[in-house]
Amino acid sequence: DKILNLISDLEGIEKQPEENQREFKLSFFYNPEVSPPEEELMTILRKNDIPAKIIQSHQGLLDILPIRASKGDAIRHIYMEQGIEPEQILVCGDSGNDEDMLRGNTLGLVVNNYSQELEKLRGEPRIYFAEKEYAEGIIEGIEHYNFFNEIIIPGE
């Protein structure tokens, strides 16, 4: 409720329908041309003692989550709990809500139908940008890393 009170009246930010909301995630439509930039939104949250993270995706969606909640944190929890080496995990993404997960110690794959907010990851040694889209891009990434045989780890 506190986040909603702080964010809802800002220009270019509109709460998404209830079916898109979760217990630990607030989702908004976000117009980057008129909305306050992400840094300003973070300042608003911090000044009000709200430990949260902001994730933008698909050039118009914005999620606010608890500071320690993300796909990347979930992946790290799984491989640490299960004793799996991160290089034995292939994560695939297509939008800004996948960035945290893609930046981890795992092998990352961005399919060609990705949203532009992931373009900044191009050139990262453990993130492969597939030429193909959707499932074909995932197959391409599996082949790129030789994932089901002797895994090829870039830079090693």
Backbone as JSON, one array per atom type, in Angstrom:
{
  "sequence": "DKILNLISDLEGIEKQPEENQREFKLSFFYNPEVSPPEEELMTILRKNDIPAKIIQSHQGLLDILPIRASKGDAIRHIYMEQGIEPEQILVCGDSGNDEDMLRGNTLGLVVNNYSQELEKLRGEPRIYFAEKEYAEGIIEGIEHYNFFNEIIIPGE",
  "N": [[0.83, -1.2, 0.0], [1.96, 1.2, 0.75], [3.88, 1.59, -1.26], [2.19, 1.77, -3.48], [0.83, 4.15, -2.85], [2.92, 5.96, -3.1], [3.76, 5.74, -5.78], [1.59, 5.57, -7.59], [0.38, 8.02, -8.41], [2.2, 9.24, -10.04], [3.24, 10.63, -13.14], [2.7, 8.88, -16.17], [2.76, 6.34, -15.12], [0.95, 3.51, -14.45], [-1.05, 1.33, -12.63], [-1.08, -2.12, -13.3], [-3.71, -4.49, -14.23], [-5.42, -6.4, -11.65], [-5.04, -9.17, -11.99], [-2.44, -9.37, -12.8], [-0.93, -8.8, -10.63], [0.99, -9.81, -7.77], [1.61, -11.44, -4.6], [4.12, -10.58, -3.68], [4.91, -8.74, -5.6], [4.49, -5.81, -7.4], [2.97, -4.63, -10.29], [3.25, -2.45, -13.05], [2.17, -0.37, -15.81], [4.39, 1.42, -17.78], [5.54, 4.44, -18.98], [8.28, 5.4, -20.48], [8.89, 7.81, -21.68], [7.54, 9.88, -20.41], [7.42, 9.26, -17.74], [8.97, 9.35, -14.44], [12.51, 8.69, -14.38], [14.08, 5.46, -13.79], [16.05, 5.69, -11.77], [15.14, 7.88, -10.29], [12.74, 6.86, -9.31], [13.75, 4.83, -7.68], [15.04, 6.43, -5.77], [12.84, 7.66, -4.56], [11.66, 5.4, -3.34], [13.74, 4.58, -1.58], [14.03, 6.86, 0.08], [11.76, 6.62, 1.51], [12.18, 4.44, 3.05], [11.82, 1.89, 1.86], [12.79, -1.19, 1.05], [13.38, -2.21, -1.95], [13.41, -3.47, -5.34], [13.54, -2.37, -8.7], [12.31, -3.4, -11.77], [12.46, -3.1, -15.16], [10.83, -3.95, -18.18], [10.18, -5.1, -21.53], [9.92, -2.6, -22.8], [7.99, -0.96, -21.51], [6.85, -1.98, -19.25], [6.85, -2.25, -15.71], [8.07, -3.57, -12.77], [7.91, -3.87, -9.25], [9.69, -5.25, -6.71], [10.52, -7.12, -3.68], [13.72, -6.4, -2.24], [15.46, -8.61, -2.23], [14.44, -10.41, -4.01], [14.39, -12.14, -6.94], [14.8, -13.57, -10.22], [17.44, -14.28, -10.62], [18.4, -14.5, -7.96], [16.85, -16.68, -7.17], [17.81, -18.73, -8.85], [20.5, -18.83, -7.97], [20.07, -19.68, -5.31], [19.04, -22.25, -5.75], [21.22, -23.61, -7.08], [23.19, -23.45, -5.14], [22.01, -24.71, -2.94], [21.59, -27.26, -3.97], [24.1, -28.07, -4.65], [25.15, -27.75, -7.2], [27.26, -26.87, -9.87], [27.46, -23.56, -11.09], [28.08, -23.28, -13.81], [26.91, -25.44, -14.95], [24.37, -24.85, -15.47], [22.01, -23.55, -17.64], [20.59, -20.58, -18.44], [17.85, -18.89, -19.87], [16.64, -16.05, -21.59], [14.54, -13.21, -22.47], [13.83, -10.62, -21.9], [13.92, -7.57, -19.88], [13.25, -8.39, -17.29], [14.68, -10.65, -17.01], [17.32, -10.02, -16.81], [18.89, -9.92, -14.39], [19.12, -12.64, -13.78], [20.47, -13.55, -16.06], [22.93, -12.28, -15.78], [24.32, -13.69, -13.88], [26.54, -16.32, -12.61], [26.05, -18.42, -14.2], [25.55, -20.06, -17.4], [24.46, -18.0, -19.93], [21.75, -17.19, -22.14], [20.32, -15.36, -24.69], [17.47, -15.13, -26.52], [16.62, -14.44, -29.97], [14.29, -12.92, -30.22], [14.29, -10.94, -28.34], [13.78, -8.22, -25.96], [14.79, -4.84, -26.29], [16.06, -3.82, -23.97], [17.86, -5.68, -23.12], [20.03, -5.51, -24.75], [22.3, -4.25, -23.78], [23.74, -6.25, -22.61], [25.12, -7.55, -24.51], [28.14, -8.96, -25.63], [29.06, -9.72, -23.17], [30.93, -12.28, -21.62], [29.72, -14.75, -20.85], [27.21, -14.74, -21.9], [25.23, -15.59, -24.47], [24.01, -14.45, -27.54], [21.48, -15.53, -29.4], [20.85, -16.25, -32.86], [18.46, -17.14, -33.68], [14.92, -17.27, -32.91], [12.74, -17.72, -30.02], [12.0, -21.12, -29.18], [13.72, -22.27, -31.06], [15.92, -20.62, -30.83], [16.76, -21.29, -28.29], [17.54, -23.95, -28.67], [19.66, -23.43, -30.41], [21.38, -22.09, -28.61], [21.92, -24.15, -26.78], [23.38, -25.81, -28.43], [25.51, -24.06, -29.0], [26.84, -23.86, -26.52], [27.46, -26.5, -26.26], [25.94, -28.04, -24.57], [24.91, -30.55, -23.65], [27.0, -32.27, -23.62], [30.44, -32.13, -23.37], [30.63, -29.34, -21.77], [31.08, -26.12, -23.12], [32.72, -23.47, -21.8], [32.79, -20.11, -22.03], [35.77, -18.17, -22.17], [37.34, -19.84, -20.68]],
  "CA": [[0.0, 0.0, 0.0], [2.85, 2.36, 0.8], [4.44, 1.76, -2.6], [1.11, 2.26, -4.34], [0.59, 5.56, -2.53], [4.04, 6.76, -3.59], [3.99, 5.57, -7.21], [0.39, 5.59, -8.42], [0.04, 9.33, -8.95], [3.26, 9.75, -10.9], [2.88, 10.67, -14.55], [3.19, 7.8, -17.02], [2.8, 5.06, -14.41], [-0.41, 3.06, -14.18], [-1.08, -0.03, -12.09], [-1.65, -3.14, -14.17], [-4.88, -5.14, -13.63], [-5.18, -7.25, -10.48], [-4.57, -10.5, -12.36], [-1.0, -9.28, -13.0], [-0.3, -8.51, -9.34], [1.32, -10.97, -6.94], [1.79, -11.09, -3.19], [5.38, -9.88, -3.48], [5.28, -8.0, -6.81], [3.55, -4.86, -7.95], [3.25, -4.45, -11.72], [2.73, -1.2, -13.6], [2.51, 0.05, -17.15], [5.39, 2.47, -17.59], [5.86, 5.17, -20.2], [9.59, 6.0, -20.2], [8.99, 9.16, -22.24], [6.97, 10.88, -19.49], [7.56, 8.81, -16.36], [10.28, 9.58, -13.84], [13.45, 7.61, -14.68], [14.21, 4.42, -12.77], [16.86, 6.2, -10.65], [14.28, 8.73, -9.47], [11.81, 5.97, -8.6], [14.53, 4.2, -6.59], [15.25, 7.45, -4.74], [11.56, 7.78, -3.84], [11.5, 4.22, -2.48], [14.76, 4.61, -0.52], [13.71, 7.95, 1.03], [10.62, 6.16, 2.31], [12.6, 3.21, 3.71], [11.25, 0.71, 1.21], [13.85, -1.97, 0.4], [12.78, -2.84, -3.12], [14.12, -3.33, -6.61], [12.69, -2.04, -9.83], [12.69, -4.13, -12.98], [11.76, -2.68, -16.36], [10.89, -4.93, -19.26], [9.31, -4.97, -22.7], [9.77, -1.18, -23.13], [6.74, -0.36, -21.04], [6.37, -2.63, -18.04], [7.69, -1.99, -14.56], [7.73, -4.37, -11.59], [8.59, -3.54, -8.0], [9.81, -6.48, -5.93], [11.4, -7.03, -2.52], [15.12, -6.23, -2.63], [16.16, -9.89, -2.39], [13.62, -11.32, -4.82], [14.63, -12.06, -8.38], [15.09, -14.85, -10.87], [18.85, -14.58, -10.36], [18.5, -14.99, -6.59], [16.25, -18.01, -7.12], [18.76, -19.65, -9.48], [21.63, -18.99, -7.04], [19.6, -20.49, -4.19], [18.93, -23.65, -6.2], [22.5, -24.28, -7.32], [23.92, -23.57, -3.88], [21.34, -25.72, -2.12], [21.71, -28.57, -4.6], [25.5, -28.38, -4.9], [25.38, -27.76, -8.64], [28.14, -25.79, -10.34], [26.67, -22.65, -11.91], [28.36, -23.51, -15.22], [26.09, -26.56, -15.41], [23.01, -24.33, -15.59], [21.79, -22.66, -18.76], [19.41, -19.75, -18.25], [17.44, -18.28, -21.13], [15.78, -14.91, -21.36], [14.18, -12.36, -23.6], [13.43, -9.26, -21.5], [14.6, -6.97, -18.74], [13.06, -9.12, -16.04], [15.62, -11.77, -17.01], [18.7, -9.51, -16.77], [19.57, -10.35, -13.16], [19.41, -14.07, -13.94], [21.46, -13.7, -17.12], [24.21, -11.73, -15.33], [24.92, -14.56, -12.87], [27.68, -17.17, -12.96], [25.57, -19.5, -15.06], [25.65, -19.78, -18.83], [23.27, -17.24, -20.31], [21.31, -17.22, -23.53], [19.27, -14.42, -25.05], [16.89, -15.52, -27.8], [16.61, -13.3, -30.89], [13.08, -12.11, -30.08], [14.46, -10.25, -27.06], [13.49, -6.79, -25.83], [16.0, -4.03, -26.42], [16.74, -3.53, -22.71], [18.94, -6.66, -22.93], [21.13, -5.25, -25.69], [23.49, -3.85, -23.01], [24.46, -7.45, -22.18], [25.87, -8.09, -25.66], [29.58, -8.91, -25.41], [29.39, -10.38, -21.89], [31.48, -13.57, -22.06], [28.86, -15.91, -20.59], [25.86, -14.5, -22.41], [25.19, -15.81, -25.91], [22.84, -13.92, -28.23], [21.12, -16.44, -30.48], [20.34, -15.67, -34.1], [17.1, -17.63, -33.87], [13.94, -16.84, -31.92], [11.95, -18.67, -29.25], [12.59, -22.43, -28.9], [14.86, -22.5, -31.96], [17.05, -19.9, -30.24], [17.22, -22.09, -27.15], [18.29, -25.07, -29.25], [20.92, -22.84, -30.89], [22.21, -21.85, -27.44], [22.36, -25.45, -26.27], [24.46, -26.24, -29.33], [26.63, -23.13, -28.82], [27.56, -24.23, -25.3], [27.66, -27.95, -26.24], [25.43, -28.2, -23.22], [24.63, -31.92, -23.23], [28.24, -33.05, -23.7], [31.5, -31.42, -22.66], [30.16, -27.95, -21.86], [32.06, -25.09, -23.48], [32.56, -22.3, -20.95], [33.56, -19.02, -22.63], [36.83, -17.58, -21.36], [38.09, -20.85, -19.94]],
  "C": [[0.87, 1.26, 0.0], [3.45, 2.64, -0.57], [3.38, 2.32, -3.54], [0.84, 3.73, -4.1], [1.68, 6.45, -3.09], [4.14, 6.81, -5.11], [2.77, 5.89, -8.07], [0.08, 6.94, -9.06], [1.11, 9.93, -9.85], [2.85, 9.65, -12.37], [3.49, 9.49, -15.31], [3.3, 6.46, -16.34], [1.36, 4.7, -14.03], [-0.37, 1.61, -13.71], [-1.72, -0.97, -13.1], [-2.85, -3.78, -13.48], [-4.49, -6.12, -12.52], [-4.64, -8.63, -10.85], [-3.06, -10.52, -12.63], [-0.23, -9.01, -11.71], [-0.04, -9.82, -8.59], [1.54, -10.5, -5.51], [3.05, -10.26, -2.97], [5.85, -9.15, -4.73], [4.15, -7.07, -7.19], [3.94, -4.59, -9.39], [2.52, -3.22, -12.25], [3.0, -1.15, -15.1], [3.36, 1.3, -16.97], [5.7, 3.12, -18.92], [7.17, 5.91, -19.98], [9.75, 7.42, -20.76], [8.48, 10.22, -21.29], [7.14, 10.51, -18.02], [8.9, 9.24, -15.78], [11.21, 8.42, -14.18], [13.57, 6.65, -13.5], [14.99, 4.92, -11.55], [16.03, 7.07, -9.71], [13.27, 7.9, -8.67], [12.52, 5.27, -7.44], [14.76, 5.18, -5.45], [13.98, 7.62, -3.9], [11.39, 6.62, -2.87], [12.49, 4.26, -1.31], [14.46, 5.68, 0.52], [12.56, 7.57, 1.95], [10.89, 4.81, 2.96], [11.93, 1.95, 3.16], [12.37, -0.03, 0.5], [13.27, -2.77, -0.77], [13.7, -2.69, -4.31], [13.1, -3.09, -7.69], [13.22, -2.77, -11.05], [11.81, -3.62, -14.12], [11.9, -3.76, -17.42], [9.92, -4.55, -20.36], [8.99, -3.51, -23.04], [8.44, -0.58, -22.67], [6.14, -1.03, -19.83], [7.36, -2.37, -16.92], [7.18, -2.84, -13.39], [8.52, -3.85, -10.41], [8.52, -4.77, -7.12], [10.62, -6.22, -4.66], [12.86, -7.06, -2.97], [15.83, -7.55, -2.9], [15.35, -10.9, -3.18], [13.92, -11.1, -6.29], [14.84, -13.47, -8.92], [16.54, -15.26, -10.6], [19.06, -15.12, -8.96], [17.94, -16.4, -6.47], [17.2, -19.06, -7.72], [19.95, -19.9, -8.55], [21.25, -19.88, -5.86], [19.56, -21.97, -4.59], [20.3, -24.28, -6.38], [23.33, -24.39, -6.05], [23.32, -24.66, -3.0], [21.56, -27.13, -2.65], [23.16, -28.98, -4.88], [25.83, -28.49, -6.38], [26.32, -26.61, -8.98], [27.33, -24.87, -11.25], [26.89, -22.82, -13.41], [27.57, -24.68, -15.8], [24.63, -26.15, -15.55], [22.97, -23.36, -16.77], [20.49, -21.89, -18.5], [19.13, -19.02, -19.55], [16.49, -17.13, -20.84], [15.52, -14.11, -22.61], [13.8, -10.94, -23.2], [14.15, -8.82, -20.24], [14.38, -7.7, -17.43], [13.91, -10.37, -15.96], [17.07, -11.32, -16.81], [19.47, -10.0, -15.55], [19.99, -11.81, -13.26], [20.51, -14.28, -14.97], [22.85, -13.25, -16.69], [24.92, -12.63, -14.31], [26.11, -15.34, -13.38], [27.3, -18.35, -13.84], [25.92, -19.19, -16.51], [24.35, -19.12, -19.26], [23.01, -17.29, -21.8], [20.18, -16.21, -23.71], [18.76, -14.82, -26.43], [16.67, -14.27, -28.66], [15.34, -12.46, -30.84], [13.1, -11.32, -28.77], [14.05, -8.78, -27.13], [14.8, -6.03, -25.75], [16.73, -3.76, -25.12], [17.86, -4.54, -22.41], [20.14, -6.42, -23.82], [22.41, -4.88, -24.95], [24.3, -5.05, -22.54], [25.31, -8.05, -23.3], [27.37, -7.91, -25.39], [30.0, -9.49, -24.08], [29.82, -11.81, -22.21], [30.57, -14.78, -21.84], [27.42, -15.7, -21.02], [25.91, -14.58, -23.93], [23.89, -15.24, -26.47], [22.57, -14.81, -29.45], [20.66, -15.66, -31.71], [18.89, -16.07, -34.33], [16.21, -17.2, -32.69], [13.34, -18.03, -31.18], [12.7, -19.99, -29.03], [13.78, -22.73, -29.82], [16.11, -21.77, -31.44], [17.61, -20.65, -29.04], [18.04, -23.28, -27.64], [19.64, -24.58, -29.75], [21.88, -22.6, -29.72], [22.75, -23.12, -26.83], [23.52, -25.96, -27.12], [25.7, -25.36, -29.16], [27.5, -23.52, -27.62], [27.9, -25.72, -25.24], [27.1, -28.51, -24.93], [25.21, -29.63, -22.77], [25.85, -32.83, -23.34], [29.29, -32.38, -22.82], [31.22, -29.93, -22.81], [31.33, -27.01, -22.17], [31.77, -23.85, -22.65], [33.42, -21.18, -21.53], [34.59, -18.46, -21.66], [37.64, -18.58, -20.57], [38.77, -21.83, -20.88]]
}
